[in-house]
Amino acid sequence: MNHIEKYQIIAEQEISKFAIKSDPSGLYDPIKYVLGIGGKRIRPALCMATCHYYSETGYLSLNAAIGFEVFHNFTLLHDDIMDNAIIRRNKPTVHQHWNVNTAILSGDAMMILASQLMLKVPDNSLRQIQELYLKTGLEVCEGQQMDMDFETQEKVTIPQYLEMIRLKTAVLISASLKSGALIGGASASDCDYIYEFGQNLGLAFQLQDDYLDAYSNDEKFGKAIGGDIVANKKTFLLISCLENANAEILQRLNNCLTSTSISSKSKIEQIKAIYDMLHIGELCLEKIEYFYSLALGSLKKLSLKDEYKAELQQFAEKLMGRTY
Amino acid sequence: MNHIEKYQIIAEQEISKFAIKSDPSGLYDPIKYVLGIGGKRIRPALCMATCHYYSETGYLSLNAAIGFEVFHNFTLLHDDIMDNAIIRRNKPTVHQHWNVNTAILSGDAMMILASQLMLKVPDNSLRQIQELYLKTGLEVCEGQQMDMDFETQEKVTIPQYLEMIRLKTAVLISASLKSGALIGGASASDCDYIYEFGQNLGLAFQLQDDYLDAYSNDEKFGKAIGGDIVANKKTFLLISCLENANAEILQRLNNCLTSTSISSKSKIEQIKAIYDMLHIGELCLEKIEYFYSLALGSLKKLSLKDEYKAELQQFAEKLMGRTY
């Protein structure tokens, strides 16, 4: 078991031990519920592992690591209200189980709890960690806003889309990695490289998520195939398709997007046929490869033992479902 | 003009100059809107004034002061969603002007902006300021939760009520005062006394707010007289009345509270008659006096120039509408 896997288990244990007040229960019960639902604990594991790589112990960054996980879960809690989501990890969402007001207020309290954890870092990194954490938190809000804007925005460009997923997803992974490195005593350049690694890996992962919605053959990705297509979601695939289509194909595509009589199955088939005609799948795979290579390039530049670099690469491969 | 009044003006100017990003506008426009609506800027003024009292300049605490104001406005933004309020300071609330999702997300971003401001304090007080700020932030959430719980809770006791208003309102004023003192270099005991001053003054002020709803003779308090009574709001008056009433009076009171046919005017008259019978107004005035005296007692203990103590006392008198 490598350090990342080891710290995933430790993060899970530490989160289950995280002492949260009981009173008022209306405020704190939903927080315990959200943190108890589980998850892969990737952010805290990466934070503790990178800290370990530079200092031979991940525990220096334990509180910051849990802080990132609590912050991440706070964003899920509030996003679920905004997205009207009723299920998260097979359990009712907080606003569904309790109500919207509870979800708003418990989310607010959760963000403060996360910030309190981010204070429990060594004095010499306190200011840097706080600045990185808050900058990242604001970026996550910006990403969520862009995502919501895209729903009603007529034209979204590929650079705008990439910026949205960078902010909404990638930067929190980067910040977790970089914080661990910072607390562990990494050099400024290593902190930058590990941040870039996380950011590019996060972009590759999100693009792969888009790709798999249309091109995955099985259910292990936990999402109905074609869900994005049915919902007219502006993914990398749809945006690229809109950008590359000529007038005639655009007409066909728009008919599919606006039709109210077409079945989901037929909509998916027709839109995928258009994607195939324009080689949108390949375009997406190229982009995934591009960001994935950038991530591995940043990884190579780290002044870390090969053994530790191998662990990060192994993590990247596993995240991307690659076995080579 | 004393320092508190001077810093109220400065706080207003600094808030209007506070640089907030433009993009995405859906996220940042509501924040500019909320901060532009105005307000008395009491929290930042108190923060800067106490800093001035200990260091002869309020500017050391400028960012923290603005941070407290931004945080305060964040809580108003989210509270307005929870309370379904459509107007705040004569303008539509954010969720009314935009929508609930915008209000949630802009509020989140606003809290992060507040936290970023709270980082911009001298190194030697950074950790203390952050700890105080976050502890206070969490207390404000707890107070809001208790307030919401009280709406459906059958029995609320006076100690529970006092704890709710302490958390929901008083602690943020205390923390603003104490932070200024801390940054200004006050002793630990002065920091405690100034915190107690703020807390007891906050309690006295909130109780006076309850009192004036039933007993104010004019409109200068900006609230329809008897609004709390009509809404069955569990104020100090109603809770005391429920605690002091005998079976027969309790029956009369409950009839008023549950009647759907009674007019607002008549409900106010009948309930005030019961309050008068049980001397609830006097009870409330005694409690106001109690906390007000405690506040002045803490003030006296401060090792500050008499001139500065007089300014704080003058502020307290003005806040309470006292002219003696």
XYZ file of C-alpha atoms in Angstrom:
648
model
C 0.000 0.000 0.000
C 1.505 3.347 -0.981
C 1.353 6.490 1.128
C -1.626 7.970 -0.672
C -3.697 4.846 -0.022
C -2.472 4.697 3.561
C -3.441 8.318 4.166
C -6.859 7.778 2.549
C -7.589 5.305 5.336
C -6.116 7.585 7.987
C -8.141 10.550 6.677
C -11.331 8.494 6.887
C -10.516 7.510 10.481
C -9.625 11.061 11.472
C -12.801 12.465 9.934
C -14.866 9.937 11.881
C -13.101 11.071 15.070
C -13.408 14.801 14.249
C -15.105 16.306 17.290
C -18.080 18.405 16.295
C -20.250 20.066 18.932
C -23.719 18.636 19.521
C -25.657 21.763 20.278
C -27.603 23.236 18.504
C -28.209 19.862 16.884
C -30.066 21.457 13.984
C -26.799 23.067 12.976
C -24.326 20.292 13.689
C -26.249 17.083 12.873
C -26.306 17.808 9.115
C -22.538 18.398 9.204
C -21.957 15.036 10.883
C -24.301 13.457 8.339
C -22.434 14.906 5.365
C -19.011 13.985 6.703
C -20.282 10.510 7.601
C -21.529 9.695 4.111
C -17.979 8.903 3.093
C -16.157 9.554 -0.130
C -12.726 8.718 -1.401
C -10.974 11.295 0.806
C -8.631 12.064 -2.073
C -7.875 15.650 -1.075
C -6.744 14.950 2.499
C -4.848 11.846 1.367
C -2.927 13.863 -1.230
C -2.236 16.609 1.272
C -0.854 14.216 3.873
C 1.075 12.162 1.323
C 2.881 15.170 -0.179
C 3.663 16.380 3.325
C 5.099 12.942 4.026
C 7.202 13.020 0.857
C 8.976 16.154 2.069
C 9.122 15.543 5.817
C 8.713 11.781 6.268
C 5.468 12.322 8.146
C 2.028 13.304 6.909
C 0.777 14.216 10.353
C 2.133 17.764 10.274
C -0.573 18.490 7.714
C -3.348 16.402 9.275
C -5.552 19.337 10.255
C -5.111 21.158 6.953
C -5.865 17.880 5.157
C -9.130 17.401 7.049
C -9.827 21.108 6.496
C -9.696 20.616 2.725
C -12.078 17.666 2.972
C -14.523 19.610 5.153
C -14.351 22.550 2.730
C -14.927 20.207 -0.226
C -17.978 18.728 1.476
C -19.275 22.221 2.270
C -19.176 23.037 -1.447
C -21.030 19.812 -2.261
C -23.675 20.684 0.328
C -24.350 24.137 -1.131
C -23.959 22.961 -4.755
C -26.604 20.311 -4.132
C -29.087 23.031 -3.148
C -28.248 25.061 -6.251
C -28.421 22.010 -8.530
C -31.600 20.713 -6.894
C -29.851 17.388 -6.353
C -31.771 14.989 -4.147
C -29.228 12.185 -3.857
C -25.509 12.307 -3.044
C -23.580 9.055 -2.622
C -26.835 7.084 -2.440
C -28.185 9.137 0.462
C -30.669 12.017 0.474
C -28.937 15.398 0.269
C -29.120 17.672 3.320
C -31.726 20.052 1.891
C -33.799 16.992 0.982
C -33.370 15.225 4.344
C -33.801 18.443 6.370
C -34.620 21.591 4.391
C -32.990 24.381 2.384
C -32.461 26.716 5.345
C -30.694 23.990 7.281
C -28.508 23.216 4.286
C -27.547 26.865 3.874
C -26.710 27.450 7.524
C -24.988 24.125 8.188
C -22.928 24.728 5.060
C -21.888 28.121 6.382
C -20.886 26.597 9.709
C -19.024 23.840 7.881
C -16.969 26.350 5.978
C -16.022 27.998 9.255
C -15.072 24.616 10.741
C -12.873 24.022 7.693
C -11.217 27.404 8.208
C -10.603 26.598 11.866
C -8.830 23.400 10.855
C -6.716 25.360 8.375
C -5.476 27.451 11.317
C -4.004 24.384 12.979
C -0.816 24.405 10.965
C 2.733 25.295 12.041
C 3.324 29.026 12.553
C 5.839 29.310 9.746
C 3.334 28.186 7.114
C 0.148 29.672 8.618
C -0.108 32.743 6.427
C 0.811 30.936 3.206
C -1.640 28.107 3.881
C -4.427 30.538 4.736
C -3.804 32.607 1.618
C -3.758 29.542 -0.626
C -6.839 28.052 1.014
C -8.917 31.232 0.776
C -7.806 32.042 -2.773
C -8.765 28.504 -3.749
C -12.095 28.705 -1.933
C -12.991 31.835 -3.860
C -11.964 30.181 -7.125
C -14.265 27.253 -6.392
C -17.149 29.740 -5.962
C -16.188 31.394 -9.255
C -16.186 28.006 -10.980
C -19.617 27.168 -9.611
C -20.925 30.562 -10.760
C -19.530 30.022 -14.278
C -21.100 26.553 -14.349
C -24.488 28.036 -13.437
C -24.032 30.870 -15.956
C -23.296 28.359 -18.724
C -26.764 26.846 -18.336
C -28.407 29.963 -19.718
C -25.480 31.387 -21.703
C -25.997 30.875 -25.426
C -22.363 30.548 -26.426
C -19.653 28.981 -24.280
C -16.139 28.696 -25.693
C -13.653 25.910 -24.997
C -11.304 28.243 -23.074
C -14.236 29.378 -20.909
C -15.219 25.782 -20.319
C -11.692 24.762 -19.360
C -11.457 27.726 -17.012
C -14.720 26.699 -15.368
C -13.615 23.119 -14.685
C -10.198 24.337 -13.583
C -11.829 26.557 -10.970
C -14.663 24.284 -9.971
C -12.629 21.124 -9.534
C -8.936 21.225 -10.298
C -7.691 23.989 -7.996
C -8.916 22.361 -4.782
C -6.931 19.215 -5.605
C -3.903 21.371 -6.462
C -4.213 23.339 -3.256
C -4.444 20.156 -1.186
C -1.274 18.831 -2.792
C 0.565 22.122 -2.495
C -0.440 22.659 1.132
C 0.957 19.306 2.118
C 4.185 20.113 0.288
C 4.380 23.549 1.909
C 3.876 22.208 5.413
C 6.341 19.417 4.674
C 8.967 21.994 3.777
C 9.116 21.706 -0.018
C 10.958 24.361 -2.034
C 8.947 27.102 -3.732
C 9.550 25.536 -7.144
C 8.420 22.108 -5.966
C 5.293 23.733 -4.521
C 4.602 25.221 -7.946
C 5.242 21.982 -9.817
C 3.022 19.963 -7.532
C 0.296 22.576 -7.912
C 0.580 22.329 -11.712
C 0.532 18.553 -11.489
C -2.749 18.651 -9.578
C -4.304 21.235 -11.827
C -3.525 19.457 -15.072
C -4.520 16.101 -13.657
C -7.783 17.636 -12.463
C -8.472 19.007 -15.935
C -7.663 15.658 -17.566
C -9.945 13.906 -15.092
C -12.888 16.236 -15.677
C -12.531 15.988 -19.442
C -12.447 12.225 -19.124
C -15.660 12.470 -17.132
C -17.218 14.293 -20.092
C -15.841 11.701 -22.501
C -17.088 8.720 -20.528
C -20.624 10.082 -20.377
C -20.842 9.519 -24.104
C -18.311 6.762 -24.670
C -18.153 4.595 -21.570
C -19.395 1.060 -22.096
C -20.181 0.147 -18.553
C -21.733 1.419 -15.402
C -18.709 1.563 -13.160
C -18.522 5.316 -13.549
C -21.696 5.624 -11.544
C -23.537 7.741 -14.059
C -26.188 6.922 -16.610
C -24.523 6.857 -20.021
C -25.542 9.829 -22.073
C -26.905 11.754 -19.092
C -25.069 14.901 -20.153
C -26.408 14.536 -23.710
C -30.008 14.131 -22.562
C -29.666 17.186 -20.304
C -28.083 19.324 -23.083
C -25.192 19.833 -20.688
C -22.506 22.066 -22.152
C -19.628 19.615 -21.840
C -16.369 19.672 -23.753
C -18.029 17.366 -26.298
C -21.065 19.524 -26.995
C -19.132 22.788 -27.009
C -16.519 21.376 -29.416
C -19.281 20.016 -31.594
C -21.042 23.383 -31.750
C -17.733 25.041 -32.606
C -16.864 22.564 -35.384
C -20.217 22.011 -37.025
C -21.078 23.542 -40.399
C -24.468 25.150 -40.967
C -26.191 21.933 -41.973
C -24.867 19.852 -39.100
C -25.554 22.690 -36.702
C -29.165 22.625 -37.832
C -29.383 18.869 -37.175
C -27.712 19.288 -33.801
C -30.014 22.115 -32.758
C -33.040 20.071 -33.787
C -31.907 17.322 -31.417
C -31.188 19.788 -28.621
C -34.530 21.542 -28.819
C -36.844 18.688 -29.779
C -39.392 17.796 -27.140
C -40.716 14.714 -28.906
C -37.473 12.785 -29.346
C -36.777 9.883 -26.930
C -33.669 9.990 -24.753
C -32.296 6.900 -26.478
C -32.747 8.373 -29.923
C -31.351 11.742 -28.844
C -28.200 10.079 -27.544
C -27.811 8.056 -30.755
C -28.316 11.019 -33.044
C -25.998 13.340 -31.140
C -23.316 10.678 -30.843
C -23.568 10.138 -34.610
C -22.860 13.842 -35.096
C -19.978 13.686 -32.580
C -18.535 10.745 -34.533
C -18.864 12.522 -37.857
C -16.862 15.459 -36.475
C -14.400 13.256 -34.531
C -15.359 14.961 -31.292
C -14.448 11.888 -29.244
C -10.904 11.931 -30.622
C -10.658 15.680 -30.022
C -11.573 15.111 -26.386
C -9.112 12.233 -26.015
C -6.367 14.444 -27.433
C -7.164 17.143 -24.907
C -7.186 14.629 -22.063
C -3.811 13.360 -23.233
C -2.517 16.913 -23.458
C -3.348 17.753 -19.857
C -2.318 14.338 -18.618
C 1.106 14.765 -20.234
C 1.448 18.202 -18.707
C 0.679 16.687 -15.311
C 3.327 13.999 -15.745
C 5.768 16.644 -16.996
C 5.332 18.657 -13.803
C 5.724 15.498 -11.781
C 9.105 14.755 -13.370
C 10.428 18.162 -12.333
C 9.881 17.548 -8.627
C 13.009 17.094 -6.560
C 11.629 14.052 -4.798
C 12.774 10.452 -4.449
C 11.794 8.411 -7.536
C 9.786 6.161 -5.277
C 7.561 9.069 -4.232
C 7.206 10.380 -7.774
C 6.155 6.865 -8.770
C 3.438 6.948 -6.129
C 2.010 10.186 -7.520
C 2.155 8.790 -11.051
C 0.460 5.598 -9.885
C -2.268 7.718 -8.299
C -2.726 9.638 -11.557
C -2.967 6.425 -13.551
C -5.487 4.948 -11.153
C -7.570 8.124 -11.147
C -7.671 8.040 -14.924
C -8.484 4.345 -14.913
C -5.262 3.576 -16.762
C -3.516 0.340 -16.127
C -0.479 0.633 -18.370
C -16.611 64.360 16.366
C -15.242 61.471 18.438
C -13.109 58.642 17.067
C -15.981 56.224 16.667
C -17.906 58.684 14.518
C -14.775 59.540 12.581
C -14.065 55.880 11.867
C -17.682 55.279 10.841
C -17.107 57.724 8.002
C -13.716 56.221 7.191
C -15.170 52.707 7.183
C -17.876 53.804 4.754
C -15.265 55.333 2.445
C -12.991 52.305 2.638
C -15.866 49.918 1.915
C -16.781 51.948 -1.153
C -13.157 51.688 -2.311
C -12.862 47.983 -1.493
C -11.693 46.375 -4.744
C -13.875 43.435 -5.696
C -13.253 41.528 -8.908
C -15.736 41.990 -11.744
C -15.768 38.532 -13.232
C -17.873 36.423 -12.998
C -20.294 39.287 -12.507
C -23.057 36.940 -11.361
C -20.924 36.218 -8.309
C -19.468 39.635 -7.553
C -22.256 42.071 -8.502
C -24.507 40.974 -5.618
C -21.617 41.459 -3.204
C -21.045 45.007 -4.449
C -24.786 45.595 -4.198
C -24.967 44.431 -0.590
C -21.925 46.393 0.501
C -23.226 49.447 -1.345
C -26.580 49.526 0.422
C -24.937 51.163 3.387
C -25.527 50.698 7.067
C -24.153 52.318 10.157
C -20.762 50.569 9.886
C -20.734 50.199 13.647
C -18.569 47.091 13.754
C -15.645 48.461 11.700
C -15.882 51.828 13.464
C -15.636 50.174 16.878
C -12.764 47.992 15.704
C -10.771 50.941 14.385
C -11.607 53.173 17.342
C -10.449 50.653 19.949
C -7.297 50.071 17.919
C -6.776 53.844 17.969
C -7.314 54.011 21.726
C -4.385 51.635 22.278
C -2.053 52.654 19.471
C -3.098 56.195 18.479
C -4.052 54.968 14.999
C -7.017 52.927 13.827
C -5.433 52.067 10.510
C -3.528 49.050 11.813
C -6.897 47.336 12.092
C -8.449 48.717 8.909
C -8.578 45.405 7.047
C -9.870 43.457 10.022
C -12.480 46.183 10.552
C -13.716 45.927 6.973
C -13.549 42.130 7.317
C -16.018 42.251 10.217
C -18.375 44.429 8.177
C -18.172 42.112 5.163
C -18.795 39.117 7.419
C -21.759 40.874 9.044
C -23.246 41.616 5.629
C -22.688 38.015 4.561
C -24.779 36.864 7.524
C -27.519 39.342 6.609
C -27.502 38.043 3.035
C -27.962 34.413 4.075
C -30.341 35.258 6.943
C -32.562 37.116 4.495
C -32.946 33.932 2.435
C -33.776 31.907 5.543
C -36.216 34.524 6.837
C -37.810 35.060 3.417
C -37.123 38.781 3.777
C -37.736 40.757 0.623
C -36.505 44.172 1.754
C -33.311 45.170 3.545
C -32.546 48.845 4.111
C -35.291 49.858 1.668
C -33.836 47.827 -1.186
C -34.786 44.376 -2.486
C -32.758 41.620 -0.859
C -30.290 39.713 -3.056
C -32.401 36.573 -3.387
C -35.308 38.812 -4.358
C -33.330 40.966 -6.816
C -31.440 37.994 -8.318
C -32.427 34.556 -7.003
C -31.784 32.142 -4.127
C -28.855 30.361 -5.790
C -27.119 33.660 -6.411
C -27.702 34.691 -2.816
C -26.263 31.435 -1.502
C -23.152 31.496 -3.668
C -22.427 35.208 -3.410
C -22.809 34.886 0.338
C -20.264 32.071 0.373
C -17.834 34.151 -1.662
C -18.442 37.111 0.624
C -17.508 35.087 3.659
C -14.263 34.122 1.961
C -13.569 37.770 1.097
C -14.137 38.625 4.758
C -11.683 35.921 5.788
C -9.113 37.251 3.328
C -9.405 40.680 4.907
C -8.941 39.138 8.342
C -5.580 37.795 7.138
C -4.325 41.298 6.504
C -3.325 41.964 10.083
C 0.124 42.202 11.634
C 1.910 38.857 12.026
C 1.971 39.004 15.805
C -1.813 39.112 16.062
C -2.707 36.952 13.041
C -3.449 33.718 14.847
C -5.368 35.368 17.697
C -7.458 37.458 15.307
C -8.228 34.461 13.117
C -9.207 32.324 16.100
C -11.458 35.022 17.510
C -13.017 35.767 14.124
C -13.779 32.121 13.295
C -15.039 31.279 16.783
C -17.339 34.291 16.537
C -18.484 33.360 13.039
C -19.500 29.923 14.241
C -21.323 31.447 17.220
C -23.310 33.688 14.870
C -24.400 30.557 12.953
C -25.371 28.902 16.234
C -27.425 31.957 17.191
C -29.225 31.946 13.855
C -29.955 28.217 14.246
C -31.366 28.773 17.752
C -33.494 31.630 16.444
C -34.919 29.365 13.727
C -35.428 26.524 16.221
C -37.373 28.838 18.550
C -40.018 29.366 15.872
C -41.216 25.784 16.180
C -40.023 25.036 19.715
C -42.919 24.982 22.153
C -41.076 26.204 25.212
C -38.181 28.677 25.159
C -36.655 29.766 28.464
C -35.206 33.187 29.255
C -31.644 31.810 29.556
C -32.024 30.144 26.140
C -33.341 33.378 24.691
C -30.504 35.428 26.129
C -28.001 32.910 24.799
C -29.569 33.167 21.342
C -29.336 36.960 21.172
C -25.850 36.860 22.658
C -24.713 34.554 19.851
C -26.711 36.040 17.034
C -25.881 39.676 17.691
C -23.702 40.523 20.650
C -20.578 38.458 19.979
C -19.820 40.022 16.596
C -19.814 43.479 18.167
C -17.604 42.185 20.992
C -15.219 40.542 18.564
C -14.931 43.736 16.512
C -14.073 45.724 19.645
C -11.656 43.121 20.940
C -9.880 42.697 17.598
C -9.170 46.398 17.394
C -7.845 46.339 20.938
C -5.705 43.276 20.203
C -4.187 44.783 17.086
C -3.677 48.053 18.932
C -1.675 46.226 21.569
C -4.090 46.158 24.521
C -3.331 43.931 27.500
C -5.093 40.573 27.783
C -7.271 41.877 30.605
C -8.296 44.960 28.620
C -9.149 42.687 25.684
C -11.427 40.707 27.985
C -13.068 43.792 29.489
C -13.735 45.341 26.123
C -15.212 42.054 24.922
C -17.509 41.973 27.963
C -18.461 45.589 27.378
C -19.534 44.767 23.813
C -21.372 41.649 24.800
C -23.399 43.220 27.583
C -24.128 46.297 25.521
C -25.276 44.045 22.664
C -27.604 42.181 25.011
C -29.000 45.424 26.424
C -29.548 46.734 22.902
C -31.371 43.627 21.691
C -33.608 43.570 24.768
C -34.381 47.224 24.199
C -35.352 46.305 20.648
C -37.845 43.822 22.079
C -39.122 46.415 24.543
C -39.582 49.131 21.944
C -41.641 46.865 19.698
C -44.336 46.938 22.344
C -43.654 50.205 24.138
C -42.165 52.681 21.698
C -44.378 55.651 20.997
C -42.900 56.739 17.751
C -41.653 55.434 14.447
C -37.999 56.372 14.691
C -37.041 52.779 15.417
C -37.992 51.844 11.878
C -40.324 49.047 12.802
C -44.085 48.839 12.982
C -45.097 48.927 16.623
C -46.299 45.567 17.795
C -44.828 43.660 14.839
C -43.328 41.062 17.158
C -46.653 40.650 18.969
C -48.611 40.164 15.746
C -46.066 37.587 14.537
C -46.116 35.683 17.888
C -42.375 36.238 17.986
C -40.763 34.706 21.045
C -39.205 37.871 22.420
C -38.085 38.521 25.962
C -41.549 39.992 26.595
C -43.562 37.023 25.394
C -41.270 34.439 26.973
C -41.345 36.258 30.336
C -45.093 36.548 30.084
C -45.517 32.824 29.418
C -43.245 32.067 32.372
C -45.084 34.380 34.782
C -48.686 33.808 33.842
C -51.033 31.745 36.011
C -53.381 29.218 34.437
C -56.157 31.713 33.780
C -53.947 34.358 32.220
C -52.119 31.706 30.237
C -55.446 30.665 28.776
C -56.216 34.245 27.737
C -52.745 34.675 26.296
C -52.941 31.444 24.308
C -56.330 32.461 22.947
C -54.772 35.651 21.596
C -51.779 33.800 20.174
C -53.807 31.172 18.367
C -56.863 33.163 17.320
C -57.245 33.593 13.589
C -60.184 35.981 13.778
C -58.681 38.669 16.006
C -57.451 41.888 14.335
C -53.807 42.898 14.670
C -54.771 46.019 16.562
C -56.894 44.133 19.037
C -54.282 41.398 19.450
C -51.646 44.021 20.315
C -53.986 45.705 22.801
C -54.999 42.491 24.508
C -51.474 41.115 24.775
C -50.111 44.428 26.015
C -52.840 44.454 28.654
C -51.621 41.072 29.843
C -47.997 42.289 29.776
C -49.033 45.282 31.887
C -50.888 43.137 34.361
C -47.766 41.032 34.901
C -45.377 44.033 34.786
C -43.505 42.494 31.858
C -42.374 45.887 30.574
C -40.722 46.680 33.902
C -39.131 43.250 33.971
C -37.621 43.929 30.581
C -36.409 47.405 31.585
C -34.746 45.886 34.645
C -32.956 43.352 32.470
C -31.842 46.083 30.053
C -30.533 48.086 32.977
C -28.760 45.030 34.335
C -26.818 44.386 31.145
C -26.236 48.073 30.520
C -24.713 48.442 33.992
C -22.525 45.413 33.409
C -21.329 47.013 30.175
C -20.453 50.258 31.941
C -18.789 48.286 34.734
C -16.485 46.574 32.224
C -15.775 49.921 30.623
C -14.602 51.381 33.923
C -12.038 48.606 34.355
C -10.226 49.435 31.118
C -6.785 50.956 31.520
C -7.497 53.665 28.980
C -7.456 57.460 29.086
C -10.691 58.811 30.579
C -11.306 60.642 27.335
C -11.404 57.340 25.398
C -13.572 55.629 27.994
C -15.940 58.575 27.717
C -16.172 58.026 23.974
C -17.172 54.404 24.449
C -19.724 55.402 27.073
C -21.068 58.100 24.768
C -21.422 55.482 22.033
C -23.298 53.178 24.410
C -25.646 55.979 25.429
C -26.317 56.940 21.840
C -26.921 53.318 20.821
C -29.449 52.971 23.628
C -31.045 56.300 22.743
C -30.129 57.727 26.120
C -29.357 61.350 26.427
C -28.528 61.694 30.090
